[in-house]
Tab-separated table of C-alpha atoms and ligand atoms in Angstrom:
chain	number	residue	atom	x	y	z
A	1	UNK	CA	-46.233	-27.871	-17.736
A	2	UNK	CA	-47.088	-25.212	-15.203
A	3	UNK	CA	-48.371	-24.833	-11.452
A	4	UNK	CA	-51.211	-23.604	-10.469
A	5	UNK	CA	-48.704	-20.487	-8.841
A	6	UNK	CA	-48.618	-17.029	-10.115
A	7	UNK	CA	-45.360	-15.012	-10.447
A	8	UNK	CA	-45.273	-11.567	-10.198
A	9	UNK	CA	-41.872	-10.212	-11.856
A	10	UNK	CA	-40.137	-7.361	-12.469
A	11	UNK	CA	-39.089	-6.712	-16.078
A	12	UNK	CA	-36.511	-4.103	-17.644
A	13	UNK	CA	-38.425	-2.516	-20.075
A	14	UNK	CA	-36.122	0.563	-21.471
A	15	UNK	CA	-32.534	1.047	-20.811
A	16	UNK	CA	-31.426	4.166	-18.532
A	17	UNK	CA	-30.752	7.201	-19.417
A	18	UNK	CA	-28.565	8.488	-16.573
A	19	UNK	CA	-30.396	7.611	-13.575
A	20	UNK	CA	-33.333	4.706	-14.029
A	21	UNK	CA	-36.693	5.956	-13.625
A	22	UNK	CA	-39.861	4.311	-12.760
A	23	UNK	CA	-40.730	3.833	-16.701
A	24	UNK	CA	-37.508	1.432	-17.159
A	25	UNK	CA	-39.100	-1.027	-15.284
A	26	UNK	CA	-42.406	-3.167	-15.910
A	27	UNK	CA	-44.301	-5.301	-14.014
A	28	UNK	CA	-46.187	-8.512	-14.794
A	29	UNK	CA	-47.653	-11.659	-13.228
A	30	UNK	CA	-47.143	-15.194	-15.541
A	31	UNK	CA	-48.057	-18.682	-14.765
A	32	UNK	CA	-45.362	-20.192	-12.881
A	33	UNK	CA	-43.377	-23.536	-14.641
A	34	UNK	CA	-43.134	-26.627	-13.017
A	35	UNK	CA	-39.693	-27.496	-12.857
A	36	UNK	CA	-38.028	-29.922	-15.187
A	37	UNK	CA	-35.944	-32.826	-14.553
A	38	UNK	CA	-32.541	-31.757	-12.270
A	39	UNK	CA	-34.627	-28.279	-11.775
A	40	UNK	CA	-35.994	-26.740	-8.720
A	41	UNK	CA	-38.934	-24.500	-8.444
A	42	UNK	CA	-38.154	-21.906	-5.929
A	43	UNK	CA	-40.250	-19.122	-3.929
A	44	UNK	CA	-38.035	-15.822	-3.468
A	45	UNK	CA	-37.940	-14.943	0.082
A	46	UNK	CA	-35.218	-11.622	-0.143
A	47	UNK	CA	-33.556	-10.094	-2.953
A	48	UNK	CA	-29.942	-8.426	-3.015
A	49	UNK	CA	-29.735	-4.990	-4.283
A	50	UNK	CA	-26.495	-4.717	-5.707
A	51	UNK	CA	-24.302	-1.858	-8.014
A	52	UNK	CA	-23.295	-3.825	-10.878
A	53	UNK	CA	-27.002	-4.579	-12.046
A	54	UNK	CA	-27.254	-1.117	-12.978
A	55	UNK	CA	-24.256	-1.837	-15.711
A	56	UNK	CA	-26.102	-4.609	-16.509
A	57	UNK	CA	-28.973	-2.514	-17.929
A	58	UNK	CA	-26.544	-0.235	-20.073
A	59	UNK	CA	-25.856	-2.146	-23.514
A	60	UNK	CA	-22.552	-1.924	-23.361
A	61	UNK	CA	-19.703	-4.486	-23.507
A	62	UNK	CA	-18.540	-5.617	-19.841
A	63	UNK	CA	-17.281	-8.742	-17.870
A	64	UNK	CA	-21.326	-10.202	-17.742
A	65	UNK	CA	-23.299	-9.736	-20.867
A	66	UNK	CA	-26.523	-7.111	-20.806
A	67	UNK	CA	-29.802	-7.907	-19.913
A	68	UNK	CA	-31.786	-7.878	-22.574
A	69	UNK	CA	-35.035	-5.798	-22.855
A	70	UNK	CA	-38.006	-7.600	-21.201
A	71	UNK	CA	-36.148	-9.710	-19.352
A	72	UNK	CA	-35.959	-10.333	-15.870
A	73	UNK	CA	-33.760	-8.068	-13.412
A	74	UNK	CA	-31.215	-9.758	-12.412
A	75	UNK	CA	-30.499	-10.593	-8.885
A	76	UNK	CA	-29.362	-13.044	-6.302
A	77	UNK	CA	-31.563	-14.227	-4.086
A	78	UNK	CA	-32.141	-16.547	-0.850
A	79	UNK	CA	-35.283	-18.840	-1.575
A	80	UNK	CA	-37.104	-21.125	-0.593
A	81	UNK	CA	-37.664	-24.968	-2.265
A	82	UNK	CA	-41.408	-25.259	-3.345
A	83	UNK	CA	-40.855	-28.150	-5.202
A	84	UNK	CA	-38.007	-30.221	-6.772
A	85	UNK	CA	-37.029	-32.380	-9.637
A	86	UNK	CA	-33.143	-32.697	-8.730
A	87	UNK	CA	-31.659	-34.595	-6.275
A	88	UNK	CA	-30.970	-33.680	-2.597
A	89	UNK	CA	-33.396	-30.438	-2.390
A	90	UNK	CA	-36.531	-30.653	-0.999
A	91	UNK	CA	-39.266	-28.595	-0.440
A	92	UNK	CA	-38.557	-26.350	2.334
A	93	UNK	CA	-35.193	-26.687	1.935
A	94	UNK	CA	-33.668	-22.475	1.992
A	95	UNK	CA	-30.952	-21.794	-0.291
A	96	UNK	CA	-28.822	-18.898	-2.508
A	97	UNK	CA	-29.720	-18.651	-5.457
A	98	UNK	CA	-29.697	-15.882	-8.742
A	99	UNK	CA	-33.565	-15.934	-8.972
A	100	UNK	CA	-33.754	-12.250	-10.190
A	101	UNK	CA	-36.619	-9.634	-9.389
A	102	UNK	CA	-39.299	-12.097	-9.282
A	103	UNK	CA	-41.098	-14.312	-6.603
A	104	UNK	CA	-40.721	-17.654	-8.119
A	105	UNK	CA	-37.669	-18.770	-10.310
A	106	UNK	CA	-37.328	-22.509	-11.580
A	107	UNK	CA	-33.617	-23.084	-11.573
A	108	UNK	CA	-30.983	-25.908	-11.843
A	109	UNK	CA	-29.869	-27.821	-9.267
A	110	UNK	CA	-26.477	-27.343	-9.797
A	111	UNK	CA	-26.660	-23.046	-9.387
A	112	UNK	CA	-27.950	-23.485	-5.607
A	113	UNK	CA	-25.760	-23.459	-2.352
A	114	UNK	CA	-27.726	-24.509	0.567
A	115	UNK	CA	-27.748	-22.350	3.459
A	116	UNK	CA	-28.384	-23.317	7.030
A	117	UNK	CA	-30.535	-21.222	8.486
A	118	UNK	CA	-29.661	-22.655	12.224
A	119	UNK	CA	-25.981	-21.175	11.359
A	120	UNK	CA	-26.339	-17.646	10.360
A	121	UNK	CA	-29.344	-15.135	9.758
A	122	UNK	CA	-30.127	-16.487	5.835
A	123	UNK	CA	-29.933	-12.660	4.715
A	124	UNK	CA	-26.050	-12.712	5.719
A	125	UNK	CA	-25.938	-15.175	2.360
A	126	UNK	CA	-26.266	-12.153	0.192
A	127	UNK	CA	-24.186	-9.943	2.280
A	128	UNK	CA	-21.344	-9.926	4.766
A	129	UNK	CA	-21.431	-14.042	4.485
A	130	UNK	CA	-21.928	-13.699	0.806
A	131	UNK	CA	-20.396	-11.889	-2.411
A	132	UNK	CA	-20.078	-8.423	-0.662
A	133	UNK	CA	-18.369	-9.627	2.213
A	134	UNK	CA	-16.400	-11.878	-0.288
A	135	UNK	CA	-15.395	-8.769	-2.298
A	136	UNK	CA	-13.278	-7.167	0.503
A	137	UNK	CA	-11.752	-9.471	2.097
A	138	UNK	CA	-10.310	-11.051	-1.672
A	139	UNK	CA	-9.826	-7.516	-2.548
A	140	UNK	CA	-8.586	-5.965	0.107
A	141	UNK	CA	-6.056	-9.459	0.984
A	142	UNK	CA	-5.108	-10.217	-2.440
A	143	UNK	CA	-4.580	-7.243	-3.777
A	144	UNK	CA	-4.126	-4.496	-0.998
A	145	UNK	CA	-1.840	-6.599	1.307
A	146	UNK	CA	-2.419	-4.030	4.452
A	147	UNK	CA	0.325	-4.500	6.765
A	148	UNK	CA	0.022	-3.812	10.370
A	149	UNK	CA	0.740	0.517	10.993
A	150	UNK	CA	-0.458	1.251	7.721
A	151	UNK	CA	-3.420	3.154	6.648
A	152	UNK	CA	-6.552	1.976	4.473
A	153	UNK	CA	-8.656	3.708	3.351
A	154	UNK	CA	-12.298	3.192	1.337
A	155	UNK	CA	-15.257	4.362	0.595
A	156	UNK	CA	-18.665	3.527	0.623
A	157	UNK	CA	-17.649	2.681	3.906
A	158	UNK	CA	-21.503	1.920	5.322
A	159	UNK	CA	-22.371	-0.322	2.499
A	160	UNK	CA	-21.403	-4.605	2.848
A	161	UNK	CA	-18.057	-4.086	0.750
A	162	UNK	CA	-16.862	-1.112	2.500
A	163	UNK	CA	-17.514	-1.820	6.093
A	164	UNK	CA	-15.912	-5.424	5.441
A	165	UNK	CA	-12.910	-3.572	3.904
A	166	UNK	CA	-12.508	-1.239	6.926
A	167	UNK	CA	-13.021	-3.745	9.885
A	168	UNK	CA	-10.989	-6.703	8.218
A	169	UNK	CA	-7.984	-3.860	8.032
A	170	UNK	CA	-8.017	-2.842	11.244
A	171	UNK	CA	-7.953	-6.744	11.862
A	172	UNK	CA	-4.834	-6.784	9.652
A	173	UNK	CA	-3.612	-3.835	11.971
A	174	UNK	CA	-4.234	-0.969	9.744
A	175	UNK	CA	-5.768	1.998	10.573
A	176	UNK	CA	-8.857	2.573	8.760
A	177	UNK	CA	-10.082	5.194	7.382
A	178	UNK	CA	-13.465	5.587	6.277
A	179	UNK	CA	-15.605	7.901	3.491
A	180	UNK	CA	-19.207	7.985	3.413
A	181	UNK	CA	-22.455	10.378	2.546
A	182	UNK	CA	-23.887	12.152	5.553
A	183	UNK	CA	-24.172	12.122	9.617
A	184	UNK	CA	-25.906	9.178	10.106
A	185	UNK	CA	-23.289	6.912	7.964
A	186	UNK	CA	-20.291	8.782	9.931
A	187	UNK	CA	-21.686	7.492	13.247
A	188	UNK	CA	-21.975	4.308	11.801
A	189	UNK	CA	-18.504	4.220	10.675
A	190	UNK	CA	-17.525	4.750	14.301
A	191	UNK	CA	-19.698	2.785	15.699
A	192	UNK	CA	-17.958	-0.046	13.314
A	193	UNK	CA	-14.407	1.058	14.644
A	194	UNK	CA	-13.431	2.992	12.113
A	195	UNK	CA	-10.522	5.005	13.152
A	196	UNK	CA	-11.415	8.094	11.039
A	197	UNK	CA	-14.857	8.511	9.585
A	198	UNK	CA	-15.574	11.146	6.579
A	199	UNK	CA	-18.395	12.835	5.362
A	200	UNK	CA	-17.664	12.975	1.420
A	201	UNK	CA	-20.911	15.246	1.459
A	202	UNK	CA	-19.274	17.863	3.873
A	203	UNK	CA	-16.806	20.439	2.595
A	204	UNK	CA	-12.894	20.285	1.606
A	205	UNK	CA	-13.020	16.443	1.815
A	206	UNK	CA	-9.390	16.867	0.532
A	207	UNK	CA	-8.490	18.872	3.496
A	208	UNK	CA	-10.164	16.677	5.884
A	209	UNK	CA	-8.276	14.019	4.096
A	210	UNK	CA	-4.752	14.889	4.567
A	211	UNK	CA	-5.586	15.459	8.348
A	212	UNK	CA	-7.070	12.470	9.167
A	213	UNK	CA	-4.170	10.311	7.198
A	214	UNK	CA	-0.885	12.454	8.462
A	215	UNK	CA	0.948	9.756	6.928
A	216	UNK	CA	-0.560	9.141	3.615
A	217	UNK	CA	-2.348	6.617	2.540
A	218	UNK	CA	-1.095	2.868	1.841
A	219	UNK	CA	-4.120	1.194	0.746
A	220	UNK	CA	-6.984	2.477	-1.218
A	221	UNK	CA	-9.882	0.074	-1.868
A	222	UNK	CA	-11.893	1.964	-4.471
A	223	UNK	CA	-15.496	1.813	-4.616
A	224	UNK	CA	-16.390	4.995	-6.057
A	225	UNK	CA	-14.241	6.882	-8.251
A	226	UNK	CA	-15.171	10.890	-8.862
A	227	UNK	CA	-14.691	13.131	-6.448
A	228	UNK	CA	-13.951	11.106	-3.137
A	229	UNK	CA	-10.560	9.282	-6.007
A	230	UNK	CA	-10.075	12.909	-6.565
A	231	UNK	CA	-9.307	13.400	-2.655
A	232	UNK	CA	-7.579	10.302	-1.952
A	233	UNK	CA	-4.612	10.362	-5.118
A	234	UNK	CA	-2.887	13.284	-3.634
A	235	UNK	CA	-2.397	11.376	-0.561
A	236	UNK	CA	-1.150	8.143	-1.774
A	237	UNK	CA	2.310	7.028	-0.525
A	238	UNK	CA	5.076	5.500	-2.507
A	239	UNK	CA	4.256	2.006	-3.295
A	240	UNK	CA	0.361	2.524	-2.506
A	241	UNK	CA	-2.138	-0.363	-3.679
A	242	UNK	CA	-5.521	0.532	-4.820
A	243	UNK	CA	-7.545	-2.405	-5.367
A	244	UNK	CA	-10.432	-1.189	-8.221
A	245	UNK	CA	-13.449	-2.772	-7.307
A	246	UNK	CA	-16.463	-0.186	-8.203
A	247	UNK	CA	-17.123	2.850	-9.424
A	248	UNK	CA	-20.259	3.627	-8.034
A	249	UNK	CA	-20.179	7.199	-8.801
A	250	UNK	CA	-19.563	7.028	-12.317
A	251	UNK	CA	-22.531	4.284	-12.669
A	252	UNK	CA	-25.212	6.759	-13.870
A	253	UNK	CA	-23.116	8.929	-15.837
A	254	UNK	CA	-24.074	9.822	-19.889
A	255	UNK	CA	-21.047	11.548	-20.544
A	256	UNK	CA	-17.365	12.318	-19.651
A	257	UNK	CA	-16.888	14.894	-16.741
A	258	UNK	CA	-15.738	18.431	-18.495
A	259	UNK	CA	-12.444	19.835	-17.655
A	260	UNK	CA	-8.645	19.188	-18.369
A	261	UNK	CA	-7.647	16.022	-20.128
A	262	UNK	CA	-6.105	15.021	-16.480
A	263	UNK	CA	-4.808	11.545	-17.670
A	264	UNK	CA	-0.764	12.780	-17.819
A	265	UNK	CA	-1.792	13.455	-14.375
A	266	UNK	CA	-2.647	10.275	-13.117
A	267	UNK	CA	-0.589	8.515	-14.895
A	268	UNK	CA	2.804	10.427	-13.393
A	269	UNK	CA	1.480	10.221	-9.713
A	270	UNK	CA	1.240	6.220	-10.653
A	271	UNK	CA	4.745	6.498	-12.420
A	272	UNK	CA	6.734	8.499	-9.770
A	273	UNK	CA	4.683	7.298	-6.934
A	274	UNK	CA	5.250	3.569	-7.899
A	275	UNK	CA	1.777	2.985	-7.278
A	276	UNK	CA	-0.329	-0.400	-8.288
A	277	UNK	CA	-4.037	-0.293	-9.544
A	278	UNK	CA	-5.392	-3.450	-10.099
A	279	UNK	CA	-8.712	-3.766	-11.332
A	280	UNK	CA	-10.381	-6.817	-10.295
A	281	UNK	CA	-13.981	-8.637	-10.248
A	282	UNK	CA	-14.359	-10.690	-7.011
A	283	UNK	CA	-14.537	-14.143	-9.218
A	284	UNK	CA	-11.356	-14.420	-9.770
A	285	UNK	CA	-10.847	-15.471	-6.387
A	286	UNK	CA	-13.643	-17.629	-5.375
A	287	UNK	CA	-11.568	-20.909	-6.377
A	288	UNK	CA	-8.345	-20.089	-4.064
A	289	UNK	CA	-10.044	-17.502	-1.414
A	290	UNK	CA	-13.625	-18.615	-0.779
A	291	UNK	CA	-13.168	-21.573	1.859
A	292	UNK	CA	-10.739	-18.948	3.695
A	293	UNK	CA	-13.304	-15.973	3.606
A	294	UNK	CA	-16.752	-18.204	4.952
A	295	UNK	CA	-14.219	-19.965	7.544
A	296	UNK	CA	-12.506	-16.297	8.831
A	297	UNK	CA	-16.094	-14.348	8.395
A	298	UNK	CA	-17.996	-16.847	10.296
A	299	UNK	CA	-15.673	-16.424	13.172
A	300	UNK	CA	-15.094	-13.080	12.993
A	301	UNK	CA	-18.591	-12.721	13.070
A	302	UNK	CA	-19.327	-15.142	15.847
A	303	UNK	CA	-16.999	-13.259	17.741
A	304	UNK	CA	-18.165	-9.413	17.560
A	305	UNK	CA	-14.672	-8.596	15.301
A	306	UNK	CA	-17.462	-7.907	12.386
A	307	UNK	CA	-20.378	-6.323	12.376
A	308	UNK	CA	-22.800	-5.997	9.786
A	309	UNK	CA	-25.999	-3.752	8.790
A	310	UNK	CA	-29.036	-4.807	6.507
A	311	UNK	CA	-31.332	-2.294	5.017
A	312	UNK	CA	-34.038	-4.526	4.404
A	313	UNK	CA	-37.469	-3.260	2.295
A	314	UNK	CA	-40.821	-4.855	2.215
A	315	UNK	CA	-42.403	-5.841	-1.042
A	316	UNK	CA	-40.611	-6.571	-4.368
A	317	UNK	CA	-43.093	-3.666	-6.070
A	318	UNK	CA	-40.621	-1.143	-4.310
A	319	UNK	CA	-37.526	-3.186	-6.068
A	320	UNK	CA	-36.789	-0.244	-8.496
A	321	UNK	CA	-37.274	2.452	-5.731
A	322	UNK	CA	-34.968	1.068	-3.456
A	323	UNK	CA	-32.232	0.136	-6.043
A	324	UNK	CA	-31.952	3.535	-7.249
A	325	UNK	CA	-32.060	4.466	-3.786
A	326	UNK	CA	-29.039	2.449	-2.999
A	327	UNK	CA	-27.702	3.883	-5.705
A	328	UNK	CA	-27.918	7.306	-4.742
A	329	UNK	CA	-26.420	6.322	-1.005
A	330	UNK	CA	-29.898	6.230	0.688
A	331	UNK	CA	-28.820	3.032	2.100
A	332	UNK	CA	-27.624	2.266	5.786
A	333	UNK	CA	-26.104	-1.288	5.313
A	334	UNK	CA	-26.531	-4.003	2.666
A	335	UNK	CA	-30.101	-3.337	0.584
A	336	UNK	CA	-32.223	-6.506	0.471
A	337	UNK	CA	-35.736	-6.483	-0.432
A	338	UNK	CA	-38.353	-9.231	1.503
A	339	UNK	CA	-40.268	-10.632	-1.305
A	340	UNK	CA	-42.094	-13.037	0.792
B	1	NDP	P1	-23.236	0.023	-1.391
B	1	NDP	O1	-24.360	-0.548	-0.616
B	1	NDP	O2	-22.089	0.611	-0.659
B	1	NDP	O3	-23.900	1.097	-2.372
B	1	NDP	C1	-23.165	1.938	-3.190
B	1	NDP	C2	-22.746	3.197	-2.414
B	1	NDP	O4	-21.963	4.012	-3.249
B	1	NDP	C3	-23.905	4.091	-2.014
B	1	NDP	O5	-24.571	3.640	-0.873
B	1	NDP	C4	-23.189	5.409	-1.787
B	1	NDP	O6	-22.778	5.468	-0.430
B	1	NDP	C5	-21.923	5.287	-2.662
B	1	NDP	N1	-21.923	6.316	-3.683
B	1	NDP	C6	-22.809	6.470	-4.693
B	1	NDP	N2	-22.491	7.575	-5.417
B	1	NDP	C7	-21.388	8.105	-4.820
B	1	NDP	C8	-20.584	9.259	-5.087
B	1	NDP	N3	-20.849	10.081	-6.104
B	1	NDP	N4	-19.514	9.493	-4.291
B	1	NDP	C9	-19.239	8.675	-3.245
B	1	NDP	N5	-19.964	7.584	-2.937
B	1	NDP	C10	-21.022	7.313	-3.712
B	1	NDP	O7	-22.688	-1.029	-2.456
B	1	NDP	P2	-21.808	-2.351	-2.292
B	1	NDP	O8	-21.109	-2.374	-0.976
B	1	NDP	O9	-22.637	-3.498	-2.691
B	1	NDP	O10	-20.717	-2.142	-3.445
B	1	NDP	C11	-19.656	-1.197	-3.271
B	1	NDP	C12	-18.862	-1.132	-4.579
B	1	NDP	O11	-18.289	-2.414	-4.854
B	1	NDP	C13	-19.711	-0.785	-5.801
B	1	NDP	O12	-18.973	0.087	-6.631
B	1	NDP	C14	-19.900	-2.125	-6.487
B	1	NDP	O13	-20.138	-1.995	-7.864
B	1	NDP	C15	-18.569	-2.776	-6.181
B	1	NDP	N6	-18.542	-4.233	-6.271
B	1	NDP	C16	-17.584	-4.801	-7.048
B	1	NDP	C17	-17.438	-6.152	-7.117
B	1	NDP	C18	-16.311	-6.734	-7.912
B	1	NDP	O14	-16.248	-7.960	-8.055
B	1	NDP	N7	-15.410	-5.922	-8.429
B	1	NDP	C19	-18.374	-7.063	-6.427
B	1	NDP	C20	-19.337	-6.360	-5.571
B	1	NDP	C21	-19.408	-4.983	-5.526
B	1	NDP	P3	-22.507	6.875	0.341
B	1	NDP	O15	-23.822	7.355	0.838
B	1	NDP	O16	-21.580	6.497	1.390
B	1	NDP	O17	-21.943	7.823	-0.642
């Protein structure tokens, strides 16, 4: 059976070549389902922009299967209940959900958390309050273990994981150090309390590196890889951690960077250096860390300790624009799109 509702969705029609382009996309409008029994029919109201749905469009082995071609982008979302077949939702009712680049999803019941929209803005759901901001803190607890007088540092450091991972070290009493592209991130790094904020864009990051972290570097979140990983390994200390999370600047990539085979490399700064990388995918820790994270976020929140930027664009026809954007850094904050 279907409504009398049309959907307009966003399709992946050709896998990337390097960076996506306009023509890997499609757009189409269906009829809209009604939703079956223990289903909900759901009206997208914003739509997370995140890194790993570019991997997603590769076909290539990884911890979440491809998407296949045609189908829908894949997303989470925060929507709205139009109508329900499952118990305890009703319409109106505003929850997170993985509706995908589309402005109706039916769903089951069972997929939804219900978010309060009296207790936080719902858009922190899909940020700071929501897998991003989930992301550090596991990350950066679990694995990185910043003690107070060390020195973190990460990347990315505008974006929902990286300003998380900066401000909940210096809450741990580490010094943070921060790495992002351009002016207008580096004053947002300060203005987040970052104790050093980089330019990765600017010259001699290395250089500007070692000054800014006399000491070396303890903890390393990585969220990039390439050149900024290039910077940081010379300054790691002895027993370093480097939580793996994302490798945002390898994302795009069609082949292997030339040069020297520089594996022996890294592998005898790990050796002598008695240094840990662990990758991880933030998952793991939802059934031991999650409670922890929404209780210590919300506060930290309430309180100031944590601040948060979205970079919020209108209209789910500029999806693909602004995820390849985000991509590419153009971002100030955690990209959502308003659908409706
Ligand atoms: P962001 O909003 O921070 O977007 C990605 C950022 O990567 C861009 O804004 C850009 O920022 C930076 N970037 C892109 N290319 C380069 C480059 N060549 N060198 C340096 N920086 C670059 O994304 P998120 O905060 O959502 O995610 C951050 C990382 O965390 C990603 O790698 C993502 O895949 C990963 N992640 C991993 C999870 C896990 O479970 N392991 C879960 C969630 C996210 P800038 O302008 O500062 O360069």
């Amino acid at each position: 059976m279907s409504t009398s509702l049309r959907n307009h969705r966003i399709r992946l029609a050709a896998r990337p070549h390097g960076e996506p382009v306009a023509e890997d996309f499609t757009h189409d409008v269906v009829e809209v389902p009604a939703p079956g029994p223990g289903e909900v029919l759901l009206r997208t109201r914003y739509l997370s922009l995140d890194p790993y749905v570019r991997g997603r469009m590769n076909d290539a082995r990884s911890y979440a299967a491809p998407m296949e071609i045609g189908d829908v982008m894949v997303g989470g979302t925060v929507s709205e209940v139009v109508e329900s077949a499952a118990e305890g939702f009703s319409p109106g009712d505003t929850v997170l959900s993985y509706g995908g680049w589309q402005e109706f999803s039916v769903e089951p019941a069972e997929r939804l958390r219900r978010l309060d929209p009296s207790a936080a803005p719902v858009t922190t759901a899909l940020g700071v309050l929501g897998m991003p901001g989930f992301t550090a803190y596991a990350g950066l607890l679990a694995i990185g273990k910043p003690q107070p007088g060390e020195t973190v540092a990460v990347a990315a450091a505008t974006g929902p994981v990286g300003s998380a991972v900066g401000q909940i070290a210096r809450i741990h009493g580490a010094r943070a150090v921060g790495i992002a592209g351009g002016e207008a991130k580096v004053a947002r790094m300060e203005e987040l309390g970052f104790d050093t904020a980089l330019d990765h864009r600017a010259p001699d990051l290395t250089g500007r590196l070692a000054a800014a972290a006399p000491d070396g570097i303890d903890v390393y979140f990585e969220n990039v890889g390439g050149a900024v990983w290039d910077a940081v390994l010379p300054q790691l200390n002895e027993f370093a951690r480097v939580p793996v999370c994302g490798l945002a600047a390898h994302y795009n990539a069609t082949s292997l960077p030339e040069g020297p085979d520089r594996s022996g490399q890294l592998l005898g700064a790990v050796l002598s250096r008695s240094l840990t990388l662990r990758g991880f995918i933030q998952r793991e820790f939802v059934p031991t860390m999650f409670e922890g994270f929404l209780r210590d976020m919300t506060g930290w929140l309430a309180s100031g300790r944590v601040q948060h930027t979205e970079d919020i664009t209108e209209g789910l026809q500029r999806a693909p624009e602004a995820f390849v954007g985000m991509l590419r850094g153009r971002n100030l904050g955690k990209a959502i799109v308003q659908v409706s």
